[in-house]
């Protein structure tokens, strides 16, 4: 497992980290329970040091799992706060709510100091006004968190996070959704902000295994993400990605993950695997060489994708 510098925080993290939304069963449907602990242990065995979660994943169960399995001395945990578990759940970014949430997370994670705390999909206004940023800075100063940042849903939120000197920015970054990160690259490089790239497989779409008639179970978030027409269109666009496969790049998912890692602004790619098999596949297919994608593929990519209707 290669490592990368985690922005201006300076420490090294594994270039692949493990996200736990899929493992929680909240997102993509149930996961075989006996597998959960094993996936986390396997990630450690394979050299993953960074683990990404949220206080709401599995109602706190994913934080508890990481707290039970991980050694705080050799791993880093990134958790996200800002969702109240009322029914229906509400976003809450005031300092009082965040303070209670942080204490519960520290207990579940069994860490005196949480490595990174992110605001979980805040609106830009919660970064510019209110007391969330001030609260996180104070918690960092007090040593209860080592770094803070934002998991951003769009460019305005990501920009506001950089404006506030967030240590870490997490955002979706993949072959079909690359523009936000590309447009922010100069600012991210200038500020040396750590970047966590998530949804690197576009929720499984970029794996390229779906037929045009693919349907999802009701409790799978993808059943609401794409209309049948939108999904058919997206699957058609995969033809461009298929052309990246060849030589060392054995599969479309490898091409998708290598595209993310080829960008040096990215500090770590957050994997959303749901089984040991999926984790082993991605770790293997990312390869060991210094080159993620051949120069010729990188050079041809913008035009290849433009023809499929995707702007990088
Ligand atoms: N707002 C936020 O902060 C936010 C939002 C989204 C995600 N995240 C974090 O980022 C992590 C990753 O996000 P994501 O779920 O969108 O990731 P993703 O990697 O784009 O998609 C995950 C899905 O890809 C499929 N997959 C993964 N590995 C595979 C493999 N080897 N072969 C075939 N299919 C594979 C699985 O689909 P199947 O279920 O069909 O097998 C899995 O559910 C999450 O776990 C979460 O921790 C955070």
PDB file of C-alpha atoms and ligand atoms in Angstrom, residues 18-23 27-29 52-54 57 80 118-121 151-153 170 172 174 197-207 209-210 214 216 220-222 225 253 270-275 277-282 285, ligand 1:
ATOM      1  CA  UNK A  18     -11.987   2.471   3.928  1.00  0.00           C
ATOM      2  CA  UNK A  19     -15.385   4.183   3.982  1.00  0.00           C
ATOM      3  CA  UNK A  20     -18.112   2.571   6.049  1.00  0.00           C
ATOM      4  CA  UNK A  21     -21.406   3.864   4.652  1.00  0.00           C
ATOM      5  CA  UNK A  22     -21.853   0.780   2.463  1.00  0.00           C
ATOM      6  CA  UNK A  23     -20.829  -1.532   5.295  1.00  0.00           C
ATOM      7  CA  UNK A  27     -26.900   2.897   1.858  1.00  0.00           C
ATOM      8  CA  UNK A  28     -26.891  -0.118  -0.398  1.00  0.00           C
ATOM      9  CA  UNK A  29     -28.868  -2.664   1.623  1.00  0.00           C
ATOM     10  CA  UNK A  52     -13.860   7.041   7.213  1.00  0.00           C
ATOM     11  CA  UNK A  53     -17.199   6.990   8.980  1.00  0.00           C
ATOM     12  CA  UNK A  54     -20.009   9.143  10.418  1.00  0.00           C
ATOM     13  CA  UNK A  57     -23.835   5.333   9.819  1.00  0.00           C
ATOM     14  CA  UNK A  80     -18.458  13.193  10.293  1.00  0.00           C
ATOM     15  CA  UNK A 118     -15.676  16.661   9.277  1.00  0.00           C
ATOM     16  CA  UNK A 119     -18.940  18.555   9.068  1.00  0.00           C
ATOM     17  CA  UNK A 120     -21.269  16.168   7.256  1.00  0.00           C
ATOM     18  CA  UNK A 121     -22.751  17.860   4.169  1.00  0.00           C
ATOM     19  CA  UNK A 151     -17.474  16.721   3.575  1.00  0.00           C
ATOM     20  CA  UNK A 152     -18.884  18.884   0.802  1.00  0.00           C
ATOM     21  CA  UNK A 153     -21.851  18.221  -1.446  1.00  0.00           C
ATOM     22  CA  UNK A 170     -13.879  15.375   1.350  1.00  0.00           C
ATOM     23  CA  UNK A 172     -17.097  13.123  -4.672  1.00  0.00           C
ATOM     24  CA  UNK A 174     -14.710  10.185 -10.210  1.00  0.00           C
ATOM     25  CA  UNK A 197     -11.940  11.580  -2.757  1.00  0.00           C
ATOM     26  CA  UNK A 198     -15.131   9.595  -2.284  1.00  0.00           C
ATOM     27  CA  UNK A 199     -17.603   7.844  -4.607  1.00  0.00           C
ATOM     28  CA  UNK A 200     -14.687   6.916  -6.854  1.00  0.00           C
ATOM     29  CA  UNK A 201     -16.831   4.254  -8.575  1.00  0.00           C
ATOM     30  CA  UNK A 202     -19.883   6.557  -8.906  1.00  0.00           C
ATOM     31  CA  UNK A 203     -21.735   4.271  -6.471  1.00  0.00           C
ATOM     32  CA  UNK A 204     -20.873   1.170  -8.512  1.00  0.00           C
ATOM     33  CA  UNK A 205     -21.842   2.548 -11.944  1.00  0.00           C
ATOM     34  CA  UNK A 206     -18.212   2.765 -13.110  1.00  0.00           C
ATOM     35  CA  UNK A 207     -17.665  -0.936 -12.412  1.00  0.00           C
ATOM     36  CA  UNK A 209     -21.428  -4.568 -14.710  1.00  0.00           C
ATOM     37  CA  UNK A 210     -24.974  -3.258 -15.048  1.00  0.00           C
ATOM     38  CA  UNK A 214     -30.678  -2.615 -13.981  1.00  0.00           C
ATOM     39  CA  UNK A 216     -32.232  -1.617  -7.322  1.00  0.00           C
ATOM     40  CA  UNK A 220     -30.742   0.978  -1.897  1.00  0.00           C
ATOM     41  CA  UNK A 221     -30.058   4.748  -2.308  1.00  0.00           C
ATOM     42  CA  UNK A 222     -29.402   4.129  -5.996  1.00  0.00           C
ATOM     43  CA  UNK A 225     -30.473   8.468  -7.553  1.00  0.00           C
ATOM     44  CA  UNK A 253     -13.229  -0.296 -11.868  1.00  0.00           C
ATOM     45  CA  UNK A 270     -12.190   6.490   0.103  1.00  0.00           C
ATOM     46  CA  UNK A 271     -13.341   3.021  -0.948  1.00  0.00           C
ATOM     47  CA  UNK A 272     -16.985   2.061  -0.487  1.00  0.00           C
ATOM     48  CA  UNK A 273     -16.518  -1.713  -0.532  1.00  0.00           C
ATOM     49  CA  UNK A 274     -19.134  -3.981   1.006  1.00  0.00           C
ATOM     50  CA  UNK A 275     -17.193  -7.252   1.187  1.00  0.00           C
ATOM     51  CA  UNK A 277     -13.779  -9.703  -2.115  1.00  0.00           C
ATOM     52  CA  UNK A 278     -14.490  -6.153  -3.296  1.00  0.00           C
ATOM     53  CA  UNK A 279     -11.703  -4.801  -1.109  1.00  0.00           C
ATOM     54  CA  UNK A 280      -9.169  -7.352  -2.332  1.00  0.00           C
ATOM     55  CA  UNK A 281     -10.113  -6.629  -5.968  1.00  0.00           C
ATOM     56  CA  UNK A 282      -9.547  -2.896  -5.699  1.00  0.00           C
ATOM     57  CA  UNK A 285      -6.117  -3.838  -9.398  1.00  0.00           C
TER      58      UNK A 285
HETATM   59  N1  LIG B   1     -21.595  12.913   2.200  1.00  0.00           N
HETATM   60  C1  LIG B   1     -20.611  12.128   2.527  1.00  0.00           C
HETATM   61  O1  LIG B   1     -19.838  12.444   3.399  1.00  0.00           O
HETATM   62  C2  LIG B   1     -20.428  10.821   1.806  1.00  0.00           C
HETATM   63  C3  LIG B   1     -21.228  10.524   0.690  1.00  0.00           C
HETATM   64  C4  LIG B   1     -21.001   9.322   0.034  1.00  0.00           C
HETATM   65  C5  LIG B   1     -20.021   8.464   0.492  1.00  0.00           C
HETATM   66  N2  LIG B   1     -19.263   8.782   1.579  1.00  0.00           N
HETATM   67  C6  LIG B   1     -18.206   7.868   2.089  1.00  0.00           C
HETATM   68  O2  LIG B   1     -17.432   7.404   1.005  1.00  0.00           O
HETATM   69  C7  LIG B   1     -17.497   5.984   0.928  1.00  0.00           C
HETATM   70  C8  LIG B   1     -17.521   5.581  -0.525  1.00  0.00           C
HETATM   71  O3  LIG B   1     -18.631   6.189  -1.178  1.00  0.00           O
HETATM   72  P1  LIG B   1     -19.568   5.432  -2.208  1.00  0.00           P
HETATM   73  O4  LIG B   1     -20.375   4.396  -1.502  1.00  0.00           O
HETATM   74  O5  LIG B   1     -20.281   6.462  -2.982  1.00  0.00           O
HETATM   75  O6  LIG B   1     -18.405   4.690  -3.053  1.00  0.00           O
HETATM   76  P2  LIG B   1     -18.275   4.030  -4.464  1.00  0.00           P
HETATM   77  O7  LIG B   1     -16.970   3.328  -4.391  1.00  0.00           O
HETATM   78  O8  LIG B   1     -18.492   4.989  -5.574  1.00  0.00           O
HETATM   79  O9  LIG B   1     -19.479   2.986  -4.544  1.00  0.00           O
HETATM   80  C9  LIG B   1     -19.579   1.904  -3.677  1.00  0.00           C
HETATM   81  C10 LIG B   1     -20.283   0.759  -4.395  1.00  0.00           C
HETATM   82  O10 LIG B   1     -19.446   0.320  -5.460  1.00  0.00           O
HETATM   83  C11 LIG B   1     -19.563  -1.072  -5.607  1.00  0.00           C
HETATM   84  N3  LIG B   1     -18.230  -1.672  -5.474  1.00  0.00           N
HETATM   85  C12 LIG B   1     -17.261  -1.367  -4.589  1.00  0.00           C
HETATM   86  N4  LIG B   1     -16.173  -2.139  -4.806  1.00  0.00           N
HETATM   87  C13 LIG B   1     -16.474  -2.953  -5.834  1.00  0.00           C
HETATM   88  C14 LIG B   1     -15.770  -3.965  -6.506  1.00  0.00           C
HETATM   89  N5  LIG B   1     -14.542  -4.321  -6.163  1.00  0.00           N
HETATM   90  N6  LIG B   1     -16.383  -4.589  -7.534  1.00  0.00           N
HETATM   91  C15 LIG B   1     -17.647  -4.257  -7.891  1.00  0.00           C
HETATM   92  N7  LIG B   1     -18.363  -3.304  -7.268  1.00  0.00           N
HETATM   93  C16 LIG B   1     -17.780  -2.655  -6.253  1.00  0.00           C
HETATM   94  C17 LIG B   1     -20.471  -1.587  -4.518  1.00  0.00           C
HETATM   95  O11 LIG B   1     -21.754  -1.724  -5.128  1.00  0.00           O
HETATM   96  P3  LIG B   1     -22.704  -2.985  -4.868  1.00  0.00           P
HETATM   97  O12 LIG B   1     -23.348  -2.647  -3.591  1.00  0.00           O
HETATM   98  O13 LIG B   1     -23.586  -2.940  -6.064  1.00  0.00           O
HETATM   99  O14 LIG B   1     -21.821  -4.191  -4.798  1.00  0.00           O
HETATM  100  C18 LIG B   1     -20.471  -0.467  -3.504  1.00  0.00           C
HETATM  101  O15 LIG B   1     -21.671  -0.379  -2.783  1.00  0.00           O
HETATM  102  C19 LIG B   1     -18.748   5.600   1.701  1.00  0.00           C
HETATM  103  O16 LIG B   1     -18.642   4.289   2.254  1.00  0.00           O
HETATM  104  C20 LIG B   1     -18.818   6.649   2.762  1.00  0.00           C
HETATM  105  O17 LIG B   1     -18.031   6.250   3.869  1.00  0.00           O
HETATM  106  C21 LIG B   1     -19.445   9.966   2.232  1.00  0.00           C
END
